[in-house]
Tab-separated table of C-alpha atoms in Angstrom:
chain	number	residue	atom	x	y	z
Y	1	MET	CA	130.260	-53.959	200.375
Y	2	ALA	CA	130.238	-55.340	203.785
Y	3	GLN	CA	127.936	-57.131	205.593
Y	4	ASN	CA	125.402	-55.735	208.756
Y	5	TYR	CA	125.036	-58.234	211.124
Y	6	GLN	CA	123.623	-55.864	213.658
Y	7	GLN	CA	120.538	-55.700	211.680
Y	8	ASP	CA	118.152	-58.914	211.197
Y	9	HIS	CA	118.560	-60.620	207.579
Y	10	GLU	CA	117.227	-63.058	205.526
Y	11	LEU	CA	120.628	-66.209	206.086
Y	12	GLY	CA	121.376	-68.308	202.184
Y	13	TRP	CA	122.083	-71.839	202.768
Y	14	ASP	CA	125.879	-71.143	202.454
Y	15	ASP	CA	126.231	-68.389	204.539
Y	16	THR	CA	128.959	-69.174	207.087
Y	17	ILE	CA	127.842	-67.491	210.303
Y	18	THR	CA	129.640	-66.844	214.272
Y	19	LYS	CA	127.129	-65.972	216.292
Y	20	ASP	CA	126.277	-69.039	219.279
Y	21	SER	CA	123.417	-69.711	221.215
Y	22	GLU	CA	122.632	-68.222	224.160
Y	23	GLY	CA	121.526	-70.528	227.191
Y	24	GLY	CA	124.536	-72.491	226.588
Y	25	ILE	CA	125.627	-71.242	229.247
Y	26	ILE	CA	126.586	-73.307	233.519
Y	27	LEU	CA	126.656	-70.287	235.864
Y	28	THR	CA	128.327	-70.763	238.775
Y	29	PRO	CA	125.763	-71.607	241.873
Y	30	GLY	CA	124.728	-68.061	243.900
Y	31	ASP	CA	122.818	-64.986	243.206
Y	32	TYR	CA	121.665	-63.120	240.133
Y	33	LEU	CA	120.150	-60.187	238.227
Y	34	PHE	CA	117.184	-62.066	235.992
Y	35	GLU	CA	114.740	-60.121	233.189
Y	36	VAL	CA	111.378	-62.931	231.846
Y	37	GLN	CA	112.656	-62.824	228.330
Y	38	LYS	CA	109.291	-64.570	227.663
Y	39	PHE	CA	106.747	-65.904	229.222
Y	40	GLU	CA	104.586	-68.505	227.876
Y	41	ARG	CA	100.456	-69.477	228.816
Y	42	ALA	CA	101.327	-74.163	228.614
Y	43	ARG	CA	98.858	-76.400	230.244
Y	44	TYR	CA	100.779	-79.201	233.162
Y	45	THR	CA	99.519	-82.472	232.555
Y	46	PRO	CA	100.736	-84.695	235.069
Y	47	GLY	CA	102.134	-87.537	235.116
Y	48	PRO	CA	101.537	-91.737	237.766
Y	49	THR	CA	102.941	-89.854	240.116
Y	50	SER	CA	102.450	-86.253	239.652
Y	51	LYS	CA	101.677	-84.456	243.465
Y	52	ILE	CA	99.044	-81.992	241.726
Y	53	PRO	CA	96.255	-82.466	238.741
Y	54	ALA	CA	96.613	-80.797	235.451
Y	55	CYS	CA	96.570	-77.099	235.100
Y	56	ASN	CA	97.472	-74.017	233.563
Y	57	MET	CA	101.094	-73.857	233.556
Y	58	ALA	CA	103.201	-70.149	232.641
Y	59	LYS	CA	106.379	-71.531	231.241
Y	60	LEU	CA	109.570	-69.013	231.430
Y	61	GLU	CA	112.638	-68.523	230.090
Y	62	LEU	CA	114.899	-66.282	232.914
Y	63	LYS	CA	117.678	-64.093	231.503
Y	64	ILE	CA	120.819	-64.076	233.172
Y	65	ILE	CA	123.426	-61.907	231.535
Y	66	SER	CA	127.299	-62.313	234.429
Y	67	ASP	CA	131.518	-62.916	234.355
Y	68	GLN	CA	130.800	-65.958	231.897
Y	69	GLY	CA	128.398	-64.723	229.899
Y	70	THR	CA	124.891	-65.029	228.700
Y	71	ALA	CA	121.903	-67.916	230.242
Y	72	ILE	CA	118.970	-68.970	229.344
Y	73	VAL	CA	117.171	-70.444	232.612
Y	74	PHE	CA	113.565	-72.358	232.445
Y	75	ASN	CA	111.068	-71.837	234.808
Y	76	ASN	CA	107.857	-72.637	235.380
Y	77	LEU	CA	104.829	-72.347	237.393
Y	78	TYR	CA	102.516	-73.587	238.384
Y	79	LEU	CA	98.690	-72.763	239.082
Y	80	HIS	CA	98.190	-74.517	240.850
Y	81	SER	CA	96.600	-73.536	245.215
Y	82	SER	CA	99.117	-75.537	246.807
Y	83	THR	CA	102.273	-73.665	244.675
Y	84	GLU	CA	100.087	-70.976	246.171
Y	85	GLY	CA	103.688	-69.738	247.459
Y	86	LEU	CA	106.336	-70.665	244.531
Y	87	LEU	CA	103.376	-68.103	241.982
Y	88	SER	CA	104.006	-65.474	245.620
Y	89	ALA	CA	108.136	-65.724	246.072
Y	90	PHE	CA	108.076	-64.946	241.373
Y	91	PHE	CA	105.033	-61.883	242.156
Y	92	ALA	CA	107.548	-60.491	245.227
Y	93	ALA	CA	110.748	-60.578	243.034
Y	94	ILE	CA	108.669	-58.520	240.270
Y	95	GLY	CA	108.317	-55.441	242.397
Y	96	GLN	CA	103.767	-57.249	241.790
Y	97	LYS	CA	103.304	-58.705	245.295
Y	98	LYS	CA	103.279	-56.898	248.343
Y	99	LYS	CA	103.680	-58.769	251.507
Y	100	ASP	CA	100.955	-60.284	253.166
Y	101	ALA	CA	98.798	-57.945	250.651
Y	102	PRO	CA	96.388	-60.161	248.353
Y	103	LEU	CA	97.867	-60.141	244.713
Y	104	GLN	CA	96.101	-60.195	240.988
Y	105	MET	CA	97.925	-61.247	239.138
Y	106	ASN	CA	98.878	-59.945	236.041
Y	107	TRP	CA	100.864	-61.942	233.896
Y	108	ASN	CA	100.992	-59.110	231.472
Y	109	LEU	CA	103.704	-56.613	233.460
Y	110	VAL	CA	105.399	-59.940	233.996
Y	111	SER	CA	108.014	-59.903	229.893
Y	112	GLY	CA	110.265	-57.582	230.229
Y	113	ALA	CA	110.062	-58.218	234.510
Y	114	LYS	CA	113.655	-57.779	236.145
Y	115	GLY	CA	114.300	-59.884	239.871
Y	116	ALA	CA	116.260	-61.495	241.905
Y	117	VAL	CA	117.030	-64.895	242.349
Y	118	LYS	CA	119.287	-67.206	243.506
Y	119	ILE	CA	120.763	-69.915	241.183
Y	120	LYS	CA	121.963	-74.179	241.464
Y	121	ASN	CA	123.159	-76.784	239.495
Y	122	ARG	CA	120.618	-79.682	238.636
Y	123	THR	CA	122.437	-82.738	237.303
Y	124	TYR	CA	119.754	-84.991	234.674
Y	125	LYS	CA	121.057	-87.540	232.501
Y	126	ASP	CA	124.635	-86.906	233.078
Y	127	ASN	CA	123.956	-83.271	231.752
Y	128	THR	CA	124.347	-80.204	233.662
Y	129	TYR	CA	121.405	-77.503	233.538
Y	130	ASN	CA	120.948	-73.647	235.663
Y	131	ASP	CA	117.331	-74.045	238.331
Y	132	VAL	CA	116.277	-71.914	240.225
Y	133	ASP	CA	116.501	-72.270	243.545
Y	134	ARG	CA	114.681	-69.301	244.987
Y	135	PHE	CA	113.694	-65.807	243.712
Y	136	TYR	CA	114.098	-62.923	246.365
Y	137	PRO	CA	111.782	-60.321	247.238
Y	138	SER	CA	111.945	-57.483	245.749
Y	139	ASP	CA	110.025	-54.930	248.276
Y	140	ALA	CA	111.166	-53.565	251.513
Y	141	SER	CA	108.730	-54.608	253.847
Y	142	TYR	CA	109.797	-58.705	252.955
Y	143	TYR	CA	113.163	-57.746	255.589
Y	144	THR	CA	111.750	-55.891	258.120
Y	145	THR	CA	112.816	-58.002	260.868
Y	146	LYS	CA	116.733	-59.262	258.681
Y	147	GLU	CA	119.027	-57.344	256.451
Y	148	MET	CA	118.141	-57.194	252.389
Y	149	PRO	CA	120.293	-59.854	250.746
Y	150	ALA	CA	122.821	-57.363	248.723
Y	151	ILE	CA	122.043	-58.792	245.755
Y	152	VAL	CA	117.705	-56.921	246.337
Y	153	GLN	CA	120.086	-54.087	246.712
Y	154	GLN	CA	121.773	-54.044	243.478
Y	155	LEU	CA	118.123	-54.457	241.644
Y	156	GLN	CA	117.091	-51.273	243.587
Y	157	GLN	CA	120.083	-49.104	242.102
Y	158	PRO	CA	119.260	-47.171	239.378
Y	159	GLN	CA	121.914	-47.438	236.947
Y	160	SER	CA	122.227	-50.652	237.645
Y	161	ASN	CA	123.350	-52.799	234.272
Y	162	TYR	CA	121.789	-56.387	235.419
Y	163	GLN	CA	124.996	-58.427	234.656
Y	164	GLY	CA	128.087	-59.507	236.918
Y	165	GLN	CA	129.009	-62.333	239.328
Y	166	PRO	CA	126.885	-61.906	242.090
Y	167	ALA	CA	127.053	-59.312	244.598
Y	168	ALA	CA	128.950	-60.143	247.200
Y	169	ASN	CA	127.133	-62.722	250.248
Y	170	ASN	CA	126.858	-65.962	252.000
Y	171	TYR	CA	126.280	-67.949	249.269
Y	172	GLN	CA	129.131	-66.203	247.054
Y	173	GLN	CA	131.479	-69.582	245.017
Y	174	PRO	CA	134.155	-68.264	243.173
Y	175	ALA	CA	133.934	-68.731	239.361
Y	176	GLN	CA	134.504	-71.640	237.640
Y	177	ASN	CA	134.899	-72.939	234.015
Y	178	TYR	CA	132.240	-74.852	233.729
Y	179	THR	CA	132.715	-78.135	230.670
Y	180	GLN	CA	129.784	-79.516	230.959
Y	181	SER	CA	128.244	-80.021	227.709
Y	182	PRO	CA	125.863	-76.718	227.034
Y	183	VAL	CA	121.984	-76.379	228.018
Y	184	LYS	CA	119.705	-76.753	225.072
Y	185	ASN	CA	116.509	-78.072	225.735
Y	186	GLN	CA	115.626	-78.971	228.485
Y	187	PRO	CA	114.074	-82.609	229.305
Y	188	GLN	CA	110.148	-81.473	231.699
Y	189	GLN	CA	110.454	-82.633	234.597
Y	190	GLU	CA	107.995	-84.641	236.551
Y	191	PHE	CA	106.171	-81.615	239.633
Y	192	ASN	CA	107.277	-84.533	241.951
Y	193	GLN	CA	111.271	-84.802	241.238
Y	194	LYS	CA	113.250	-82.877	243.757
Y	195	PRO	CA	114.797	-80.771	241.991
Y	196	GLN	CA	111.805	-78.636	241.994
Y	197	GLN	CA	111.520	-78.658	244.985
Y	198	SER	CA	114.566	-77.363	246.511
Y	199	TYR	CA	113.128	-73.930	247.185
Y	200	GLN	CA	110.196	-73.381	249.042
Y	201	PRO	CA	107.124	-70.048	250.366
Y	202	GLY	CA	108.487	-68.845	253.367
Y	203	ALA	CA	112.074	-69.131	253.149
Y	204	PHE	CA	113.016	-65.262	253.018
Protein backbone atom coordinates (compact mmCIF):
# COMPACT_ATOMS: atom_id res chain seq x y z
CA MET A 1 0.00 0.00 0.00
CA ALA A 2 1.34 3.44 -0.89
CA GLN A 3 2.35 5.48 2.11
CA ASN A 4 0.57 8.80 2.62
CA TYR A 5 3.31 11.40 3.01
CA GLN A 6 0.77 14.18 3.55
CA GLN A 7 0.15 13.00 7.10
CA ASP A 8 2.71 13.25 9.88
CA HIS A 9 4.02 9.86 10.93
CA GLU A 10 6.93 8.20 12.65
CA LEU A 11 9.98 7.32 10.53
CA GLY A 12 11.94 4.11 10.77
CA TRP A 13 15.71 4.17 11.17
CA ASP A 14 16.22 2.88 7.62
CA ASP A 15 13.43 4.86 5.90
CA THR A 16 14.19 6.94 2.81
CA ILE A 17 13.73 10.70 3.15
CA THR A 18 13.31 13.18 0.28
CA LYS A 19 11.94 16.46 1.66
CA ASP A 20 14.51 19.25 1.86
CA SER A 21 14.75 21.58 4.82
CA GLU A 22 12.97 24.92 4.51
CA GLY A 23 15.02 28.04 4.94
CA GLY A 24 18.03 27.07 2.84
CA ILE A 25 17.29 29.58 0.08
CA ILE A 26 19.22 32.83 -0.27
CA LEU A 27 16.66 35.38 -1.39
CA THR A 28 17.34 38.03 -3.99
CA PRO A 29 17.55 41.34 -2.06
CA GLY A 30 14.26 43.18 -2.31
CA ASP A 31 10.75 43.48 -0.90
CA TYR A 32 8.74 40.46 0.24
CA LEU A 33 5.64 39.49 2.16
CA PHE A 34 6.24 37.45 5.30
CA GLU A 35 4.39 35.43 7.90
CA VAL A 36 5.69 34.99 11.43
CA GLN A 37 6.13 31.24 11.57
CA LYS A 38 7.56 31.12 15.08
CA PHE A 39 8.06 33.47 18.03
CA GLU A 40 10.17 32.69 21.09
CA ARG A 41 10.77 34.68 24.26
CA ALA A 42 14.44 34.77 25.24
CA ARG A 43 17.06 36.83 27.09
CA TYR A 44 19.84 38.77 25.43
CA THR A 45 23.23 38.37 27.08
CA PRO A 46 25.52 41.21 26.00
CA GLY A 47 29.10 40.67 24.93
CA PRO A 48 32.03 42.83 26.01
CA THR A 49 31.47 45.36 23.21
CA SER A 50 27.66 45.37 23.24
CA LYS A 51 25.93 48.75 23.26
CA ILE A 52 22.90 47.59 25.21
CA PRO A 53 22.65 45.73 28.53
CA ALA A 54 20.98 42.39 29.19
CA CYS A 55 17.29 42.55 28.29
CA ASN A 56 14.36 40.53 27.02
CA MET A 57 14.64 39.43 23.40
CA ALA A 58 12.06 38.18 20.90
CA LYS A 59 13.40 35.60 18.46
CA LEU A 60 11.36 35.60 15.26
CA GLU A 61 11.26 33.20 12.34
CA LEU A 62 9.76 34.87 9.26
CA LYS A 63 8.47 32.58 6.53
CA ILE A 64 8.82 34.04 3.03
CA ILE A 65 7.41 32.25 0.00
CA SER A 66 9.11 33.43 -3.19
CA ASP A 67 9.64 32.31 -6.78
CA GLN A 68 12.94 30.88 -5.55
CA GLY A 69 11.17 28.75 -2.95
CA THR A 70 10.38 29.06 0.74
CA ALA A 71 12.93 30.79 2.96
CA ILE A 72 13.04 31.26 6.73
CA VAL A 73 14.54 34.55 7.86
CA PHE A 74 15.65 34.91 11.48
CA ASN A 75 15.30 38.25 13.23
CA ASN A 76 15.80 39.28 16.86
CA LEU A 77 13.98 42.15 18.53
CA TYR A 78 15.52 43.61 21.68
CA LEU A 79 13.13 44.89 24.33
CA HIS A 80 15.14 47.93 25.33
CA SER A 81 14.39 51.64 25.17
CA SER A 82 17.31 52.20 22.78
CA THR A 83 15.68 49.91 20.19
CA GLU A 84 12.10 51.09 20.69
CA GLY A 85 11.97 52.37 17.11
CA LEU A 86 12.78 48.92 15.76
CA LEU A 87 10.03 47.39 17.89
CA SER A 88 7.60 50.00 16.58
CA ALA A 89 8.63 49.20 12.99
CA PHE A 90 7.85 45.51 13.46
CA PHE A 91 4.49 46.07 15.16
CA ALA A 92 3.56 48.63 12.49
CA ALA A 93 4.41 46.04 9.83
CA ILE A 94 2.01 43.46 11.30
CA GLY A 95 -0.74 46.05 11.72
CA GLN A 96 -0.73 46.53 15.49
CA LYS A 97 0.83 49.98 15.67
CA LYS A 98 -0.69 53.15 14.21
CA LYS A 99 1.37 56.21 13.41
CA ASP A 100 1.97 58.54 16.41
CA ALA A 101 -0.18 56.31 18.64
CA PRO A 102 1.13 54.46 21.72
CA LEU A 103 0.94 50.67 21.66
CA GLN A 104 0.98 48.07 24.38
CA MET A 105 2.83 45.24 22.65
CA ASN A 106 0.62 42.17 22.31
CA TRP A 107 2.95 39.23 21.70
CA ASN A 108 0.04 36.77 21.71
CA LEU A 109 -0.88 38.08 18.25
CA VAL A 110 2.61 37.82 16.76
CA SER A 111 2.63 34.17 15.66
CA GLY A 112 0.88 33.91 12.31
CA ALA A 113 0.93 37.67 11.73
CA LYS A 114 1.71 38.87 8.20
CA GLY A 115 3.51 41.91 6.89
CA ALA A 116 5.96 43.33 4.35
CA VAL A 117 9.73 43.48 4.69
CA LYS A 118 12.82 44.48 2.75
CA ILE A 119 15.43 41.70 2.70
CA LYS A 120 19.16 42.08 2.20
CA ASN A 121 22.02 39.56 2.14
CA ARG A 122 24.70 39.35 4.82
CA THR A 123 28.00 37.50 4.60
CA TYR A 124 29.52 36.01 7.75
CA LYS A 125 32.55 33.71 7.71
CA ASP A 126 32.16 33.00 3.98
CA ASN A 127 28.47 32.08 4.36
CA THR A 128 25.61 34.21 3.06
CA TYR A 129 22.40 34.75 5.01
CA ASN A 130 19.07 36.51 4.58
CA ASP A 131 18.74 39.55 6.82
CA VAL A 132 15.93 42.00 7.57
CA ASP A 133 16.82 45.43 6.22
CA ARG A 134 13.58 47.13 7.27
CA PHE A 135 9.92 46.46 8.02
CA TYR A 136 7.24 48.33 6.07
CA PRO A 137 4.29 49.75 8.03
CA SER A 138 1.01 48.26 6.85
CA ASP A 139 -1.27 51.11 7.95
CA ALA A 140 -2.05 53.86 5.43
CA SER A 141 -1.48 56.55 8.08
CA TYR A 142 2.27 56.15 7.58
CA TYR A 143 2.04 57.14 3.92
CA THR A 144 0.14 60.44 4.02
CA THR A 145 3.10 62.33 2.54
CA LYS A 146 4.50 59.63 0.27
CA GLU A 147 3.27 56.76 -1.85
CA MET A 148 2.60 53.40 -0.26
CA PRO A 149 5.20 50.87 -1.50
CA ALA A 150 3.96 48.33 -4.02
CA ILE A 151 4.70 45.44 -1.67
CA VAL A 152 2.46 46.97 1.02
CA GLN A 153 -0.30 47.50 -1.55
CA GLN A 154 0.01 43.81 -2.37
CA LEU A 155 -0.35 43.05 1.34
CA GLN A 156 -3.65 44.95 1.40
CA GLN A 157 -5.16 42.76 -1.33
CA PRO A 158 -7.71 40.36 0.23
CA GLN A 159 -6.68 37.43 -1.97
CA SER A 160 -2.94 37.93 -1.64
CA ASN A 161 -1.15 34.59 -1.61
CA TYR A 162 1.98 35.97 0.05
CA GLN A 163 4.34 34.57 -2.51
CA GLY A 164 6.30 35.40 -5.60
CA GLN A 165 9.26 37.60 -6.33
CA PRO A 166 9.04 41.07 -4.79
CA ALA A 167 6.51 43.45 -6.31
CA ALA A 168 7.99 45.71 -8.98
CA ASN A 169 9.59 48.70 -7.36
CA ASN A 170 12.80 50.66 -7.21
CA TYR A 171 14.47 48.03 -5.07
CA GLN A 172 13.83 45.15 -7.46
CA GLN A 173 16.80 43.14 -8.68
CA PRO A 174 16.79 40.32 -11.25
CA ALA A 175 16.43 36.82 -9.88
CA GLN A 176 19.76 35.06 -9.46
CA ASN A 177 20.87 31.51 -8.90
CA TYR A 178 22.84 31.60 -5.68
CA THR A 179 25.34 28.87 -4.94
CA GLN A 180 26.13 29.63 -1.34
CA SER A 181 25.78 27.03 1.37
CA PRO A 182 22.23 26.54 2.64
CA VAL A 183 21.15 28.69 5.54
CA LYS A 184 21.35 26.63 8.70
CA ASN A 185 21.43 27.76 12.28
CA GLN A 186 22.54 31.33 11.85
CA PRO A 187 25.25 32.32 14.35
CA GLN A 188 24.14 34.75 17.02
CA GLN A 189 25.40 38.24 16.25
CA GLU A 190 26.38 40.86 18.72
CA PHE A 191 23.88 43.71 18.63
CA ASN A 192 26.51 46.28 17.77
CA GLN A 193 27.63 44.59 14.56
CA LYS A 194 26.81 46.53 11.43
CA PRO A 195 24.43 43.97 9.84
CA GLN A 196 22.09 44.29 12.83
CA GLN A 197 22.00 48.08 12.58
CA SER A 198 21.33 48.54 8.88
CA TYR A 199 17.66 49.30 9.23
CA GLN A 200 16.85 52.36 11.31
CA PRO A 201 13.62 53.70 12.76
CA GLY A 202 12.14 56.61 10.89
CA ALA A 203 13.31 55.34 7.49
CA PHE A 204 9.78 55.19 6.23
